[in-house]
Amino acid sequence: MSLREATIDRERRDLVTHQVMDESRLIRFVAAPDGTVAPDLARKLPGRGLWVAADRASIETAVKKNLFSRAAKAPLKPAADLADLVESLLFRRCLDQLGLARREGVLISGFEKSLANVRSGKVAWIIEAADGSADGRGKLLSLAKHQTPAPKVCGAFTADDLSLALGLENAIHAVLLEGGRANRWTFEVERLAGFRPLLPPEWGDGRAEAPNKDLDGRGSAS
């Protein structure tokens, strides 16, 4: 059972807003033996969970207002950069999921193969390097607009990030096929979205129109 599946219908109270939310929208923290506050992204660490909404502003508020100590009813010393630490851990978890997906054969890389799989209608996510060319990205996203449902798009990682995670050279275009691994990736990357945009601002809404070339990949698609 995936972590995402395990949190369905389970709710916790956000210690910042006091709102009851589904666990998938929260980050679990625990008090460490040295009095610091440790993120528990896998939700396996022992101890009472301290739950905060999965976004930078909420964690920064919890640190600034000493809310971890209040919730734990004990003096705790969360790091000033706790939100940065959570972002870094989520970033790595997302890339690790992509590496697992490639080994399982459900993440397909390369422009032509990505294009063919988008056409198949079985793609859950299009994953584009943030620093890749607009030409190839535009073709893929333009084609994706006509799929039902349209694949989601992520551009939160650079080509170097993707290449290292996937064990490839110059990884620019990739697609994640529908299924269990895509569900687990969605859970992780939606938490990451609370800390950094999944689409670079210069991409607009991620639905770029293709250049004045056909969708069969002719022309530059680097």
C-alpha positions in Angstrom: 0.0 0.0 0.0 1.4 3.4 -0.9 1.7 6.3 1.5 -0.9 8.2 -0.5 -3.4 5.2 -0.3 -2.7 4.9 3.4 -3.7 8.5 4.1 -7.0 8.4 2.3 -9.9 9.3 4.6 -7.4 9.9 7.5 -7.6 13.4 8.9 -5.4 15.5 11.2 -5.5 19.0 12.6 -3.1 21.6 11.2 -1.5 23.2 14.3 -1.3 26.6 12.5 -4.9 27.1 11.4 -6.5 24.3 13.6 -8.3 23.1 10.5 -8.9 19.4 10.1 -7.4 18.2 6.8 -6.7 15.0 5.0 -3.2 13.7 5.8 -2.1 14.0 2.2 -2.2 17.8 2.6 -0.1 17.9 5.7 3.5 17.3 6.8 4.2 15.3 9.9 6.9 16.4 12.4 8.1 14.8 15.6 10.1 16.0 18.5 13.6 14.8 18.3 15.5 13.6 21.4 17.7 16.8 21.3 14.6 19.0 21.4 14.7 19.9 17.7 11.8 19.3 15.3 12.3 16.6 12.7 10.2 16.3 9.5 8.8 12.8 9.1 7.8 12.7 5.4 7.4 8.9 5.4 5.4 9.0 8.6 7.3 6.3 10.3 9.2 8.0 13.1 8.1 7.2 16.6 6.5 9.8 18.8 3.5 12.1 18.7 2.9 13.6 15.3 2.8 17.4 15.0 1.0 18.2 11.7 1.4 21.3 9.6 -0.1 22.1 6.2 2.3 21.2 3.4 3.3 24.7 2.4 6.2 27.1 3.2 4.1 29.8 4.8 2.5 27.4 7.3 5.8 25.9 8.4 7.4 29.3 8.7 4.5 30.5 10.8 4.7 27.4 13.1 8.4 28.2 13.7 8.0 31.9 14.2 5.1 31.6 16.6 6.5 28.7 18.6 3.5 26.5 17.7 5.5 23.2 17.8 6.2 23.8 21.5 2.6 24.7 22.2 1.3 21.6 20.5 3.9 19.3 22.1 3.5 21.0 25.5 7.3 20.9 25.7 10.1 23.3 24.9 11.2 22.6 21.3 13.7 24.3 19.1 12.7 24.0 15.5 15.4 25.2 13.0 14.9 28.6 11.5 15.2 27.1 8.1 12.9 24.2 8.7 10.8 25.0 5.7 13.9 24.9 3.5 14.8 21.5 4.9 11.3 20.2 4.1 11.5 21.5 0.6 14.9 19.9 0.1 13.6 16.5 1.4 10.5 16.6 -0.8 12.6 17.6 -3.8 14.8 14.5 -3.3 11.8 12.2 -2.7 10.2 13.3 -6.0 13.4 12.6 -8.0 13.8 9.3 -6.2 10.3 8.4 -7.3 11.2 9.2 -10.9 14.2 7.0 -10.7 12.1 4.1 -9.5 9.6 4.7 -12.2 12.2 4.5 -14.9 13.5 1.2 -13.5 10.0 -0.1 -13.5 9.5 0.9 -17.1 6.7 3.3 -16.4 8.7 6.5 -17.0 9.6 7.1 -20.7 12.2 9.6 -21.7 13.1 11.2 -24.9 11.1 13.5 -27.2 9.8 11.1 -29.8 8.9 8.4 -27.2 7.2 11.0 -25.0 5.2 12.3 -27.9 4.1 8.8 -28.9 3.0 8.0 -25.4 1.1 11.2 -25.0 -0.8 10.3 -28.1 -1.7 6.9 -26.6 -3.7 8.7 -23.9 -2.0 6.7 -21.1 0.2 9.5 -19.7 -0.5 10.8 -16.2 2.4 13.4 -16.1 4.6 15.2 -18.6 7.9 16.0 -16.9 9.9 18.7 -18.7 13.3 20.1 -17.7 12.9 23.7 -16.5 15.8 24.7 -18.7 14.8 22.8 -21.8 13.9 24.4 -25.1 10.5 25.9 -25.6 10.2 24.2 -29.0 10.0 20.6 -28.0 8.1 21.4 -24.8 5.5 23.4 -26.8 4.9 20.4 -29.1 4.3 18.0 -26.3 2.1 20.4 -24.3 0.0 21.4 -27.3 -0.7 17.7 -28.1 -1.5 17.0 -24.4 -4.2 19.7 -24.4 -6.2 17.5 -26.7 -6.1 14.4 -24.5 -8.9 13.5 -22.0 -8.0 13.9 -19.3 -5.0 16.0 -20.1 -1.8 14.9 -18.5 -0.5 17.1 -15.7 2.8 19.0 -16.3 5.8 19.4 -14.1 8.8 21.7 -14.8 10.2 21.9 -11.3 13.5 20.1 -12.1 16.5 21.1 -14.3 18.0 18.8 -16.9 20.9 18.1 -14.5 18.4 17.1 -11.8 16.5 14.8 -14.1 19.7 13.3 -15.7 21.1 12.4 -12.3 17.9 10.9 -11.1 17.3 8.9 -14.2 20.9 7.9 -14.9 20.7 9.5 -18.3 22.6 12.2 -20.2 20.8 15.4 -21.0 17.3 14.3 -19.8 14.9 17.0 -21.1 11.5 15.3 -21.9 9.9 12.4 -20.0 6.4 11.1 -19.4 5.1 9.1 -16.4 2.5 6.5 -17.3 -0.8 6.1 -15.4 -0.8 3.6 -12.5 0.4 3.1 -9.0 3.8 4.8 -9.4 2.1 7.8 -10.9 -0.2 8.0 -7.9 2.7 7.9 -5.5 4.6 10.6 -7.6 1.4 12.8 -7.5 1.3 12.6 -3.8 4.9 13.7 -3.4 4.9 16.4 -6.1 1.7 18.0 -4.8 3.3 18.4 -1.4 6.4 19.9 -3.1 4.1 22.4 -4.9 3.6 24.1 -1.5 7.2 25.1 -1.5 8.1 25.8 -5.1 6.1 26.2 -8.3 5.8 23.1 -10.4 5.8 25.3 -13.5 8.5 28.0 -14.1 6.8 31.5 -14.2 8.1 32.0 -17.7 6.1 29.0 -18.9 2.7 30.7 -18.1 0.1 28.0 -17.4 2.2 25.3 -18.9 -0.1 25.0 -22.0 2.2 26.5 -24.5 1.1 26.5 -28.1 3.3 24.5 -30.4 5.5 26.4 -32.8 4.5 26.6 -36.5 5.5 23.0 -37.1 3.6 19.8 -37.0 3.3 17.6 -34.0 5.2 14.7 -35.4 8.4 16.1 -33.9 10.0 17.5 -37.1 12.2 20.5 -36.4 14.1 21.2 -33.3 12.9 19.5 -30.1 15.9 19.5 -27.9 
